[in-house]
Amino acid sequence: MSINFPLLLVIAVAVCGLLALSDLLFFAPRRRAAIANYEGRTGEIDPSTLEALNKEPVLIEYGKSFFPVLAIVLVLRSFLVEPFQIPSGSMIPTLEVGDFILVNKFAYGIRLPVVDTKVIEVSDPKRGDVMVFRYPNEPSINYIKRVVGLPGDVVRYSSDRRLFVNDQPVAETLVGEEPGSLGSAVLYREKLGEMEHLIRKEMGRYRIEPSRQWTVPDDHYFMMGDNRDNSNDSRYWQDESIPSELAGMVPDRNIVGKAFAVWMSWPDPKLSNLPNFSRVGLIH
């Protein structure tokens, strides 16, 4: 069962906020009145009695303590930066399994938490951006891929594994064999828009896929992984519940944000190895 963490966080902030507000408007005035009444009858008040009369109910105390912390987390996570961990190798060599990344939540517009409605326009995704989004076929799952096609683009992936955008081949330059692959995988430097990045292709593939072409609809994006032969992306997504022309496309409403940095790596926490910071840096 997937947990809707943004919804739980909003509920927690609302509950704690209501507890803090109820103390401000109701319980705190009652405590002050009780103290004033006691002083009026006795003329003085000892510290222990003052402490007892001024003691907050347990729920109020916890609510007031947690509210500012949860509110800050909500604002940071919803509107500024959200952390994610990479679960698969679909973005190798750019991102490795176990990389912890930071995602800019306002790069593509300010969206309300939970409902994900865009309320303030900022900018649109660009070709070459690494973007986190909700998987169109299962919106509760977050995916990360590279933006290849913008609204109106015609994207083609040929049988010899070359990428074309609007009938123009995307520039790629051979870098060399992937270290440790014994020649089974090769790295290329690809340029999408203004972004240059590495992609990975496997040389020992036996199945040749046919050339395919897609036209990107308005308010949608075509996404691909940098590990071109091992990525579940826009080339393969199918969903019988949506029109065929939208199959594989990521709608604007599913965008989470732009991935911009790796801040830690921890490939397998179950093993004895510790997290490391050797891959810390900006994402290209």
XYZ file of N, CA and C in Angstrom:
852
model
N 0.850 -1.196 0.000
C 0.000 0.000 0.000
C 0.885 1.245 0.000
N 0.680 2.140 -0.960
C 1.471 3.363 -1.025
C 0.920 4.399 -0.052
N 1.810 5.161 0.551
C 1.430 6.179 1.529
C 1.517 7.547 0.870
N 0.435 8.300 0.969
C 0.405 9.644 0.411
C 1.025 10.594 1.437
N 2.362 10.700 1.396
C 3.065 11.504 2.397
C 2.670 12.981 2.350
N 2.547 13.611 1.166
C 2.126 15.020 1.146
C 0.787 15.242 1.848
N -0.172 14.324 1.645
C -1.477 14.469 2.296
C -1.345 14.329 3.806
N -0.564 13.348 4.249
C -0.356 13.165 5.695
C 0.312 14.396 6.308
N 1.273 14.980 5.583
C 1.966 16.157 6.095
C 1.017 17.343 6.211
N 0.175 17.539 5.206
C -0.800 18.633 5.248
C -1.764 18.442 6.414
N -2.231 17.199 6.604
C -3.152 16.922 7.710
C -2.476 17.194 9.050
N -1.212 16.746 9.179
C -0.484 16.952 10.429
C -0.309 18.437 10.735
N 0.032 19.232 9.702
C 0.192 20.678 9.895
C -1.143 21.306 10.288
N -2.225 20.865 9.644
C -3.544 21.428 9.948
C -3.965 21.111 11.378
N -3.761 19.865 11.806
C -4.153 19.466 13.159
C -3.342 20.226 14.204
N -2.014 20.262 13.996
C -1.159 20.978 14.955
C -1.471 22.470 14.963
N -1.763 23.015 13.804
C -2.115 24.428 13.723
C -3.415 24.733 14.451
N -4.395 23.833 14.314
C -5.669 24.033 15.020
C -5.477 23.939 16.533
N -4.621 23.011 16.979
C -4.349 22.897 18.406
C -3.685 24.174 18.936
N -2.698 24.678 18.164
C -2.021 25.910 18.583
C -2.993 27.089 18.594
N -3.879 27.151 17.592
C -4.857 28.247 17.524
C -5.866 28.151 18.660
N -6.309 26.921 18.973
C -7.272 26.756 20.074
C -6.664 27.180 21.399
N -5.357 26.953 21.555
C -4.706 27.403 22.792
C -4.662 28.926 22.851
N -4.332 29.536 21.699
C -4.238 30.995 21.655
C -5.580 31.656 21.952
N -6.677 31.089 21.406
C -7.981 31.732 21.512
C -8.783 31.286 22.725
N -8.517 30.062 23.240
C -9.395 29.536 24.280
C -8.657 29.114 25.545
N -7.716 28.183 25.421
C -7.096 27.619 26.620
C -6.167 28.604 27.329
N -5.341 29.342 26.596
C -4.426 30.302 27.236
C -5.189 31.391 27.996
N -6.253 31.996 27.420
C -7.030 32.976 28.206
C -7.638 32.368 29.466
N -8.060 31.101 29.401
C -8.626 30.456 30.581
C -7.552 30.277 31.655
N -6.336 29.935 31.245
C -5.257 29.783 32.224
C -4.918 31.120 32.878
N -4.861 32.171 32.062
C -4.552 33.496 32.617
C -5.640 33.956 33.578
N -6.903 33.661 33.206
C -8.019 34.052 34.081
C -7.970 33.283 35.400
N -7.609 32.001 35.356
C -7.520 31.194 36.576
C -6.422 31.718 37.488
N -5.288 32.111 36.890
C -4.187 32.659 37.687
C -4.590 33.978 38.321
N -5.249 34.843 37.527
C -5.687 36.140 38.059
C -6.717 35.965 39.172
N -7.615 35.010 39.008
C -8.635 34.756 40.014
C -8.012 34.241 41.317
N -7.025 33.355 41.182
C -6.358 32.803 42.363
C -5.611 33.914 43.119
N -4.905 34.770 42.342
C -4.178 35.873 42.974
C -5.144 36.840 43.640
N -6.308 37.041 43.055
C -7.282 37.962 43.630
C -7.834 37.468 44.946
N -7.931 36.143 45.101
C -8.478 35.586 46.341
C -7.429 35.459 47.437
N -6.167 35.167 47.046
C -5.129 34.906 48.046
C -4.157 36.062 48.203
N -4.081 36.919 47.210
C -3.138 38.038 47.255
C -1.747 37.662 46.825
N -1.462 36.384 46.765
C -0.153 35.935 46.295
C -0.308 34.523 45.737
N 0.738 34.056 45.059
C 0.691 32.719 44.452
C 2.086 32.118 44.486
N 2.192 30.898 44.988
C 3.506 30.264 45.059
C 3.863 29.654 43.707
N 5.159 29.446 43.425
C 5.613 28.956 42.104
C 4.977 27.638 41.679
N 4.803 26.697 42.604
C 4.245 25.394 42.227
C 2.791 25.523 41.782
N 2.040 26.368 42.482
C 0.639 26.585 42.087
C 0.568 27.311 40.752
N 1.449 28.299 40.556
C 1.490 29.015 39.280
C 1.791 28.059 38.137
N 2.734 27.168 38.375
C 3.100 26.201 37.320
C 1.928 25.283 37.006
N 1.217 24.848 38.059
C 0.074 23.953 37.851
C -1.053 24.647 37.086
N -1.330 25.896 37.457
C -2.416 26.629 36.785
C -2.061 26.986 35.336
N -0.781 27.149 35.085
C -0.345 27.577 33.748
C 0.037 26.401 32.847
N -0.122 25.180 33.341
C 0.274 24.001 32.578
C -0.660 23.783 31.383
N -0.059 23.560 30.225
C -0.829 23.329 29.002
C -1.284 21.874 28.942
N -2.481 21.601 28.385
C -2.883 20.220 28.124
C -1.847 19.524 27.229
N -1.717 18.207 27.387
C -0.672 17.465 26.664
C -0.799 17.636 25.155
N -2.021 17.509 24.626
C -2.213 17.643 23.181
C -1.821 19.036 22.689
N -2.201 20.050 23.458
C -1.859 21.423 23.097
C -0.348 21.601 23.092
N 0.311 21.053 24.110
C 1.764 21.186 24.207
C 2.459 20.552 23.000
N 2.027 19.335 22.631
C 2.631 18.670 21.485
C 2.293 19.389 20.174
N 1.051 19.836 20.073
C 0.648 20.537 18.853
C 1.454 21.796 18.617
N 1.634 22.607 19.674
C 2.398 23.850 19.563
C 3.874 23.577 19.278
N 4.388 22.451 19.801
C 5.800 22.126 19.589
C 6.059 21.683 18.150
N 5.157 20.857 17.615
C 5.376 20.290 16.290
C 4.966 21.214 15.155
N 4.033 22.138 15.423
C 3.494 22.957 14.331
C 4.561 23.727 13.552
N 5.451 24.493 14.185
C 6.427 25.249 13.385
C 7.369 24.343 12.594
N 7.758 23.216 13.188
C 8.659 22.299 12.486
C 7.970 21.710 11.255
N 6.751 21.197 11.448
C 6.010 20.601 10.329
C 5.671 21.635 9.263
N 5.348 22.858 9.696
C 5.020 23.913 8.731
C 6.229 24.250 7.857
N 7.399 24.316 8.469
C 8.623 24.596 7.701
C 8.899 23.464 6.716
N 8.753 22.215 7.187
C 8.963 21.056 6.298
C 7.975 21.095 5.130
N 6.728 21.424 5.406
C 5.711 21.495 4.355
C 6.064 22.535 3.302
N 6.468 23.719 3.751
C 6.818 24.786 2.806
C 8.036 24.402 1.972
N 9.075 23.896 2.646
C 10.291 23.502 1.923
C 10.002 22.404 0.919
N 9.294 21.381 1.353
C 9.058 20.206 0.501
C 8.084 20.503 -0.629
N 7.106 21.337 -0.380
C 6.064 21.595 -1.371
C 6.439 22.664 -2.385
N 7.227 23.658 -1.965
C 7.450 24.807 -2.830
C 8.917 25.071 -3.176
N 9.851 24.466 -2.451
C 11.257 24.778 -2.691
C 12.051 23.564 -3.160
N 12.393 22.673 -2.256
C 13.249 21.533 -2.595
C 12.715 20.275 -1.933
N 12.724 19.165 -2.688
C 12.311 17.874 -2.144
C 13.377 16.832 -2.448
N 13.732 15.996 -1.465
C 14.727 14.950 -1.716
C 14.081 13.681 -2.264
N 14.823 12.975 -3.112
C 14.402 11.683 -3.644
C 15.613 10.753 -3.664
N 15.343 9.453 -3.721
C 16.410 8.475 -3.917
C 16.167 7.727 -5.216
N 17.234 7.485 -5.982
C 17.130 6.803 -7.266
C 17.016 5.295 -7.022
N 15.901 4.661 -7.470
C 15.703 3.234 -7.182
C 16.166 2.290 -8.297
N 16.418 2.824 -9.495
C 16.743 1.951 -10.623
C 17.888 2.536 -11.438
N 18.356 1.752 -12.411
C 19.488 2.175 -13.230
C 19.105 2.797 -14.553
N 17.873 3.275 -14.692
C 17.423 3.795 -15.981
C 18.115 5.091 -16.392
N 18.754 5.788 -15.426
C 19.431 7.046 -15.754
C 20.955 6.919 -15.707
N 21.470 5.690 -15.637
C 22.917 5.494 -15.729
C 23.385 5.975 -17.102
N 24.490 6.700 -17.215
C 25.506 6.992 -16.203
C 25.295 8.300 -15.430
N 24.233 9.046 -15.752
C 24.014 10.326 -15.061
C 23.713 10.118 -13.590
N 22.828 9.168 -13.303
C 22.434 8.875 -11.928
C 22.550 7.376 -11.680
N 23.113 7.022 -10.542
C 23.305 5.627 -10.179
C 22.250 5.199 -9.151
N 22.031 3.888 -9.078
C 21.121 3.362 -8.064
C 21.631 3.757 -6.679
N 20.743 4.303 -5.860
C 21.124 4.718 -4.514
C 21.527 6.171 -4.389
N 21.586 6.898 -5.499
C 21.875 8.329 -5.411
C 20.714 9.053 -4.728
N 21.040 9.937 -3.816
C 20.044 10.814 -3.204
C 20.128 12.161 -3.920
N 19.015 12.602 -4.459
C 19.019 13.812 -5.271
C 18.117 14.876 -4.652
N 18.321 16.113 -5.110
C 17.470 17.238 -4.713
C 16.705 17.708 -5.938
N 15.430 18.000 -5.739
C 14.552 18.400 -6.844
C 14.002 19.793 -6.568
N 14.202 20.681 -7.526
C 13.696 22.046 -7.452
C 12.192 22.021 -7.729
N 11.375 22.366 -6.713
C 9.925 22.275 -6.850
C 9.292 23.494 -7.509
N 10.046 24.605 -7.641
C 9.434 25.800 -8.221
C 9.947 26.108 -9.622
N 10.870 25.282 -10.140
C 11.459 25.569 -11.451
C 10.408 25.631 -12.550
N 9.400 24.775 -12.470
C 8.372 24.714 -13.513
C 7.024 25.258 -13.052
N 7.033 26.056 -11.996
C 5.796 26.652 -11.519
C 5.484 26.236 -10.098
N 4.806 27.121 -9.369
C 4.414 26.848 -7.992
C 3.108 26.065 -8.009
N 3.105 24.893 -7.349
C 1.917 24.043 -7.320
C 1.480 23.815 -5.879
N 0.171 23.746 -5.681
C -0.365 23.488 -4.358
C -0.094 22.030 -3.977
N 0.278 21.772 -2.708
C 0.497 20.387 -2.302
C -0.790 19.580 -2.346
N -0.657 18.282 -2.536
C -1.741 17.298 -2.590
C -2.539 17.409 -3.888
N -3.159 18.556 -4.151
C -3.967 18.695 -5.372
C -3.093 18.950 -6.592
N -1.848 19.426 -6.390
C -0.870 19.645 -7.461
C -1.349 20.612 -8.543
N -2.177 21.551 -8.171
C -2.648 22.564 -9.115
C -1.617 23.682 -9.217
N -1.233 24.030 -10.441
C -0.262 25.101 -10.637
C -0.948 26.447 -10.420
N -0.389 27.246 -9.520
C -0.985 28.541 -9.192
C -0.136 29.701 -9.684
N 1.154 29.473 -9.905
C 2.041 30.522 -10.395
C 2.935 29.937 -11.485
N 2.916 30.538 -12.658
C 3.790 30.112 -13.746
C 5.205 30.636 -13.503
N 6.198 29.788 -13.729
C 7.595 30.214 -13.615
C 8.312 30.007 -14.932
N 8.473 28.755 -15.357
C 9.074 28.448 -16.651
C 8.634 27.061 -17.063
N 8.914 26.706 -18.305
C 8.556 25.390 -18.828
C 9.796 24.502 -18.910
N 9.602 23.184 -18.868
C 10.744 22.279 -19.045
C 11.436 22.515 -20.378
N 12.736 22.283 -20.391
C 13.534 22.432 -21.607
C 14.106 21.075 -21.997
N 14.388 20.914 -23.300
C 15.028 19.676 -23.744
C 16.345 19.485 -22.994
N 16.532 18.293 -22.504
C 17.753 17.991 -21.776
C 17.609 18.069 -20.272
N 16.533 18.675 -19.760
C 16.323 18.731 -18.316
C 16.098 17.326 -17.764
N 16.604 17.091 -16.568
C 16.292 15.856 -15.843
C 15.120 16.171 -14.917
N 14.006 15.477 -15.130
C 12.755 15.868 -14.482
C 12.145 14.705 -13.706
N 11.630 15.024 -12.524
C 10.860 14.069 -11.737
C 9.384 14.330 -11.998
N 8.630 13.257 -12.180
C 7.210 13.395 -12.496
C 6.467 12.169 -11.968
N 5.174 12.284 -11.889
C 4.346 11.151 -11.487
C 4.069 10.291 -12.728
N 4.347 9.007 -12.592
C 4.176 8.063 -13.693
C 2.732 8.131 -14.201
N 2.523 8.429 -15.476
C 1.152 8.614 -15.979
C 0.237 7.412 -15.741
N 0.777 6.185 -15.815
C -0.057 4.993 -15.643
C -0.328 4.661 -14.175
N 0.441 5.260 -13.267
C 0.273 5.032 -11.824
C 0.782 6.268 -11.096
N -0.048 7.311 -10.988
C 0.412 8.614 -10.472
C 0.973 8.591 -9.056
N 0.759 7.527 -8.312
C 1.319 7.468 -6.959
C 2.813 7.153 -6.976
N 3.361 6.795 -8.153
C 4.774 6.443 -8.289
C 5.514 7.584 -8.978
N 6.641 7.992 -8.417
C 7.469 9.032 -9.031
C 8.517 8.404 -9.935
N 8.695 8.979 -11.120
C 9.713 8.559 -12.079
C 10.680 9.717 -12.294
N 11.880 9.382 -12.781
C 12.842 10.413 -13.175
C 13.413 10.032 -14.537
N 13.328 10.945 -15.486
C 13.851 10.733 -16.841
C 14.335 12.086 -17.373
N 14.824 12.053 -18.603
C 15.282 13.286 -19.248
C 14.235 13.746 -20.261
N 14.018 15.055 -20.297
C 13.061 15.633 -21.249
C 13.674 15.584 -22.646
N 13.012 14.878 -23.554
C 13.484 14.741 -24.940
C 12.593 15.513 -25.898
N 11.281 15.401 -25.710
C 10.351 16.066 -26.610
C 9.460 17.066 -25.902
N 9.358 18.266 -26.470
C 8.492 19.322 -25.948
C 7.176 19.333 -26.716
N 6.153 20.039 -26.218
C 4.889 20.104 -26.948
C 5.085 20.534 -28.399
N 4.520 19.748 -29.318
C 4.631 20.040 -30.746
C 5.786 19.348 -31.442
N 6.748 18.809 -30.686
C 7.900 18.122 -31.279
C 7.484 16.794 -31.900
N 8.240 16.418 -32.935
C 8.128 15.073 -33.505
C 9.404 14.327 -33.130
N 9.252 13.271 -32.355
C 10.392 12.499 -31.857
C 10.436 11.168 -32.586
N 11.625 10.794 -33.044
C 11.800 9.500 -33.716
C 13.004 8.792 -33.122
N 12.835 7.502 -32.866
C 13.950 6.669 -32.399
C 14.110 5.546 -33.406
N 15.262 5.541 -34.087
C 15.464 4.639 -35.221
C 15.888 3.254 -34.761
N 15.835 2.309 -35.710
C 16.206 0.934 -35.409
C 17.686 0.800 -35.075
N 18.509 1.762 -35.511
C 19.932 1.732 -35.144
C 20.210 2.589 -33.904
N 19.128 2.877 -33.150
C 19.208 3.543 -31.844
C 19.757 4.959 -31.929
N 19.300 5.692 -32.919
C 19.598 7.114 -33.030
C 18.340 7.908 -32.733
N 18.515 9.028 -32.047
C 17.404 9.882 -31.647
C 17.300 11.070 -32.592
N 16.088 11.340 -33.072
C 15.814 12.481 -33.938
C 14.697 13.319 -33.309
N 14.856 14.629 -33.357
C 13.820 15.556 -32.896
C 13.527 16.524 -34.023
N 12.277 16.523 -34.472
C 11.858 17.364 -35.607
C 12.735 17.108 -36.827
N 12.966 15.825 -37.116
C 13.728 15.340 -38.274
C 15.211 15.683 -38.224
N 15.680 16.227 -37.113
C 17.090 16.532 -36.958
C 17.735 15.529 -35.996
N 18.842 14.895 -36.416
C 19.498 13.953 -35.505
C 20.078 14.678 -34.297
N 19.863 14.116 -33.123
C 20.441 14.683 -31.907
C 21.923 14.348 -31.877
N 22.751 15.369 -31.725
C 24.205 15.178 -31.799
C 24.688 14.267 -30.673
N 25.500 13.276 -31.047
C 26.115 12.412 -30.049
C 27.550 12.095 -30.479
N 28.446 12.081 -29.513
C 29.872 11.843 -29.770
C 30.330 10.659 -28.921
N 31.017 9.723 -29.556
C 31.500 8.547 -28.839
C 32.521 8.954 -27.784
N 32.294 8.488 -26.547
C 33.233 8.726 -25.444
C 34.146 7.530 -25.256
N 33.560 6.329 -25.290
C 34.352 5.111 -25.141
C 33.576 4.038 -24.417
N 34.224 2.913 -24.183
C 33.584 1.820 -23.471
C 33.297 2.206 -22.018
N 32.204 1.692 -21.505
C 31.896 1.903 -20.094
C 32.913 1.138 -19.252
N 33.534 1.788 -18.292
C 34.521 1.097 -17.449
C 33.945 -0.158 -16.811
N 34.655 -1.264 -16.965
C 34.228 -2.517 -16.363
C 33.220 -3.302 -17.159
N 32.791 -2.795 -18.309
C 31.766 -3.488 -19.091
C 32.345 -4.497 -20.067
N 33.673 -4.504 -20.233
C 34.347 -5.411 -21.180
C 33.799 -5.256 -22.592
N 33.474 -4.033 -22.939
C 33.014 -3.734 -24.292
C 31.541 -3.973 -24.532
N 30.793 -4.408 -23.513
C 29.372 -4.691 -23.717
C 28.516 -3.428 -23.687
N 29.065 -2.331 -23.177
C 28.328 -1.060 -23.115
C 29.250 0.082 -23.505
N 28.686 1.055 -24.188
C 29.456 2.188 -24.692
C 28.789 3.484 -24.241
N 29.599 4.483 -23.912
C 29.098 5.787 -23.506
C 29.227 6.786 -24.642
N 28.206 7.628 -24.802
C 28.212 8.707 -25.785
C 27.913 10.012 -25.058
N 28.425 11.109 -25.607
C 28.052 12.430 -25.121
C 27.000 12.986 -26.066
N 25.827 13.227 -25.513
C 24.687 13.684 -26.304
C 24.382 15.140 -25.972
N 23.908 15.884 -26.981
C 23.522 17.275 -26.758
C 22.057 17.454 -27.124
N 21.251 17.738 -26.086
C 19.832 18.009 -26.264
C 19.585 19.465 -25.898
N 19.238 20.276 -26.867
C 19.109 21.700 -26.596
C 20.455 22.262 -26.195
N 20.504 22.922 -25.032
C 21.763 23.466 -24.528
C 22.456 22.516 -23.559
N 21.844 21.371 -23.312
C 22.346 20.449 -22.291
C 23.182 19.335 -22.913
N 24.410 19.163 -22.435
C 25.249 18.038 -22.821
C 25.318 17.050 -21.660
N 25.213 15.764 -21.975
C 25.185 14.745 -20.941
C 25.626 13.415 -21.539
N 25.923 12.467 -20.682
C 26.320 11.136 -21.132
C 25.102 10.232 -21.249
N 25.115 9.366 -22.249
C 24.115 8.315 -22.381
C 24.838 6.977 -22.525
N 24.120 5.919 -22.268
C 24.699 4.572 -22.296
C 23.919 3.704 -23.281
N 24.651 2.969 -24.128
C 24.035 2.020 -25.049
C 24.715 0.664 -24.902
N 23.910 -0.390 -24.975
C 24.451 -1.739 -24.889
C 24.774 -2.250 -26.289
N 25.941 -2.840 -26.434
C 26.401 -3.286 -27.744
C 26.032 -4.742 -28.019
N 25.624 -5.482 -26.989
C 25.348 -6.906 -27.185
C 23.878 -7.229 -27.301
N 23.078 -6.263 -27.687
C 21.644 -6.510 -27.816
C 21.358 -7.313 -29.078
N 20.537 -8.355 -28.935
C 20.230 -9.217 -30.074
C 18.943 -8.805 -30.767
N 18.042 -8.154 -30.035
C 16.762 -7.770 -30.621
C 16.845 -6.358 -31.181
N 16.542 -6.217 -32.459
C 16.540 -4.901 -33.106
C 15.106 -4.378 -33.127
N 14.888 -3.254 -32.496
C 13.552 -2.681 -32.458
C 13.301 -1.856 -33.716
N 12.061 -1.828 -34.185
C 11.749 -1.023 -35.372
C 11.814 0.459 -35.063
N 12.017 1.260 -36.095
C 11.974 2.712 -35.919
C 10.551 3.126 -35.546
N 10.446 4.059 -34.610
C 9.133 4.534 -34.183
C 9.136 6.047 -34.071
N 7.954 6.619 -34.177
C 7.847 8.077 -34.187
C 6.645 8.511 -33.361
N 6.805 9.626 -32.664
C 5.748 10.156 -31.815
C 5.634 11.675 -32.036
N 4.414 12.188 -31.980
C 4.177 13.628 -31.985
C 3.704 14.026 -30.586
N 4.401 14.970 -29.988
C 4.113 15.340 -28.597
C 2.940 16.325 -28.572
N 1.850 15.990 -27.866
C 0.691 16.894 -27.801
C 0.979 18.127 -26.944
N 0.081 19.105 -27.007
C 0.179 20.290 -26.158
C 0.142 19.875 -24.684
N 0.915 20.593 -23.870
C 0.952 20.371 -22.424
C 1.426 18.972 -22.050
N 2.214 18.347 -22.917
C 2.772 17.029 -22.639
C 4.261 17.010 -22.995
N 4.959 16.001 -22.458
C 6.401 15.876 -22.678
C 6.769 14.417 -22.937
N 7.787 14.246 -23.788
C 8.286 12.910 -24.115
C 9.579 12.698 -23.337
N 9.640 11.613 -22.556
C 10.740 11.386 -21.631
C 11.515 10.118 -21.993
N 12.840 10.162 -21.811
C 13.671 8.992 -22.026
C 14.743 8.922 -20.949
N 15.167 7.684 -20.625
C 16.257 7.490 -19.696
C 17.593 7.557 -20.418
N 18.654 7.947 -19.705
C 19.990 8.008 -20.311
C 20.559 6.617 -20.557
N 20.084 5.628 -19.822
C 20.463 4.239 -20.059
C 19.515 3.705 -21.133
N 19.798 4.056 -22.379
C 18.828 3.953 -23.455
C 18.266 2.546 -23.686
N 19.028 1.518 -23.399
C 18.549 0.160 -23.640
C 17.997 -0.499 -22.390
N 17.941 0.222 -21.300
C 17.403 -0.303 -20.041
C 16.613 0.777 -19.323
N 15.599 1.297 -19.994
C 14.789 2.363 -19.409
C 13.328 2.180 -19.807
N 12.473 2.115 -18.806
C 11.037 2.079 -19.044
C 10.564 3.522 -19.152
N 10.404 4.000 -20.386
C 10.105 5.414 -20.595
C 9.015 5.605 -21.633
N 8.941 6.810 -22.183
C 7.845 7.159 -23.087
C 7.770 6.254 -24.313
N 8.852 5.598 -24.657
C 8.842 4.701 -25.813
C 7.981 3.467 -25.587
N 7.742 3.123 -24.325
C 7.131 1.829 -24.029
C 5.836 1.901 -23.224
N 5.515 3.047 -22.646
C 4.321 3.110 -21.806
C 3.061 2.948 -22.646
N 2.189 2.090 -22.195
C 0.900 1.893 -22.835
C -0.182 1.906 -21.765
N -1.310 2.479 -22.094
C -2.435 2.503 -21.166
C -3.715 2.540 -21.996
N -4.500 1.462 -21.906
C -5.712 1.368 -22.713
C -6.767 2.393 -22.314
N -6.597 3.010 -21.150
C -7.614 3.951 -20.667
C -7.448 5.356 -21.239
N -6.339 5.615 -21.955
C -6.124 6.944 -22.523
C -6.005 6.839 -24.035
N -6.279 7.911 -24.781
C -6.164 7.879 -26.238
C -4.753 7.498 -26.678
N -4.640 6.832 -27.815
C -3.349 6.339 -28.301
C -2.350 7.466 -28.527
N -2.822 8.651 -28.918
C -1.892 9.757 -29.187
C -1.261 10.299 -27.903
N -1.834 9.957 -26.759
C -1.276 10.400 -25.483
C -0.440 9.319 -24.801
N -0.426 8.131 -25.382
C 0.315 7.029 -24.772
C 1.801 7.368 -24.681
N 2.363 7.215 -23.507
C 3.777 7.493 -23.307
C 4.089 8.933 -22.959
N 3.130 9.811 -23.070
C 3.385 11.232 -22.815
C 3.148 11.589 -21.344
N 3.947 12.526 -20.853
C 3.798 12.987 -19.469
C 3.065 14.327 -19.485
N 1.856 14.391 -18.928
C 1.126 15.672 -18.906
C 1.766 16.652 -17.933
N 1.601 17.922 -18.233
C 2.172 18.981 -17.384
C 1.721 18.854 -15.938
N 0.501 18.406 -15.719
C -0.034 18.312 -14.349
C 0.702 17.256 -13.521
N 1.452 16.344 -14.171
C 2.172 15.287 -13.461
C 3.588 15.693 -13.057
N 4.015 16.886 -13.452
C 5.388 17.310 -13.155
C 5.576 17.543 -11.661
N 6.672 17.034 -11.132
C 7.040 17.253 -9.730
C 8.097 18.345 -9.619
N 9.138 18.275 -10.445
C 10.169 19.298 -10.395
C 11.403 18.902 -11.181
N 12.395 19.776 -11.147
C 13.644 19.588 -11.886
C 14.735 19.086 -10.947
N 15.313 17.922 -11.278
C 16.422 17.377 -10.487
C 17.674 18.185 -10.784
N 18.365 18.649 -9.734
C 19.499 19.533 -9.997
C 20.788 19.132 -9.279
N 20.730 18.219 -8.301
C 21.967 17.896 -7.580
C 21.879 16.526 -6.921
N 23.040 15.875 -6.834
C 23.199 14.670 -6.015
C 23.883 15.100 -4.722
N 23.301 14.728 -3.571
C 23.895 15.166 -2.303
C 24.449 14.004 -1.475
N 24.124 12.759 -1.878
C 24.663 11.608 -1.176
C 24.358 10.361 -1.994
N 25.145 9.299 -1.796
C 24.882 8.012 -2.438
C 24.930 6.916 -1.385
N 23.960 5.999 -1.490
C 23.912 4.854 -0.588
C 23.279 3.692 -1.355
N 24.089 2.967 -2.136
C 23.558 1.950 -3.046
C 22.718 0.876 -2.373
N 23.141 0.358 -1.217
C 22.392 -0.722 -0.564
C 22.506 -0.606 0.948
N 21.564 0.090 1.580
C 21.626 0.263 3.037
C 21.567 -1.057 3.806
N 21.048 -2.139 3.161
C 20.946 -3.430 3.840
C 22.315 -4.054 4.079
N 23.284 -3.675 3.253
C 24.628 -4.176 3.425
C 25.368 -3.324 4.456
N 26.570 -3.705 4.753
C 27.319 -3.000 5.790
C 27.963 -1.708 5.289
N 27.905 -1.486 3.949
C 28.552 -0.275 3.432
C 27.821 0.980 3.890
N 28.571 2.046 4.035
C 28.033 3.304 4.529
C 27.741 4.251 3.368
N 26.891 5.248 3.589
C 26.674 6.248 2.537
C 27.967 6.980 2.236
N 28.091 7.429 0.985
C 29.299 8.142 0.599
C 28.922 9.412 -0.147
N 29.906 10.278 -0.309
C 29.667 11.579 -0.927
C 30.555 11.783 -2.155
N 31.001 10.663 -2.752
C 31.896 10.750 -3.899
C 31.194 11.260 -5.152
N 29.860 11.128 -5.209
C 29.123 11.548 -6.402
C 28.409 12.888 -6.204
N 28.699 13.576 -5.138
C 28.043 14.861 -4.870
C 28.348 15.848 -5.991
N 27.322 16.504 -6.488
C 27.528 17.512 -7.537
C 26.247 17.814 -8.265
N 26.312 18.753 -9.194
C 25.155 19.142 -9.987
C 24.852 18.087 -11.041
N 23.584 17.969 -11.403
C 23.132 17.004 -12.411
C 23.111 17.679 -13.768
N 23.728 17.060 -14.737
C 23.760 17.589 -16.097
C 22.995 16.648 -17.041
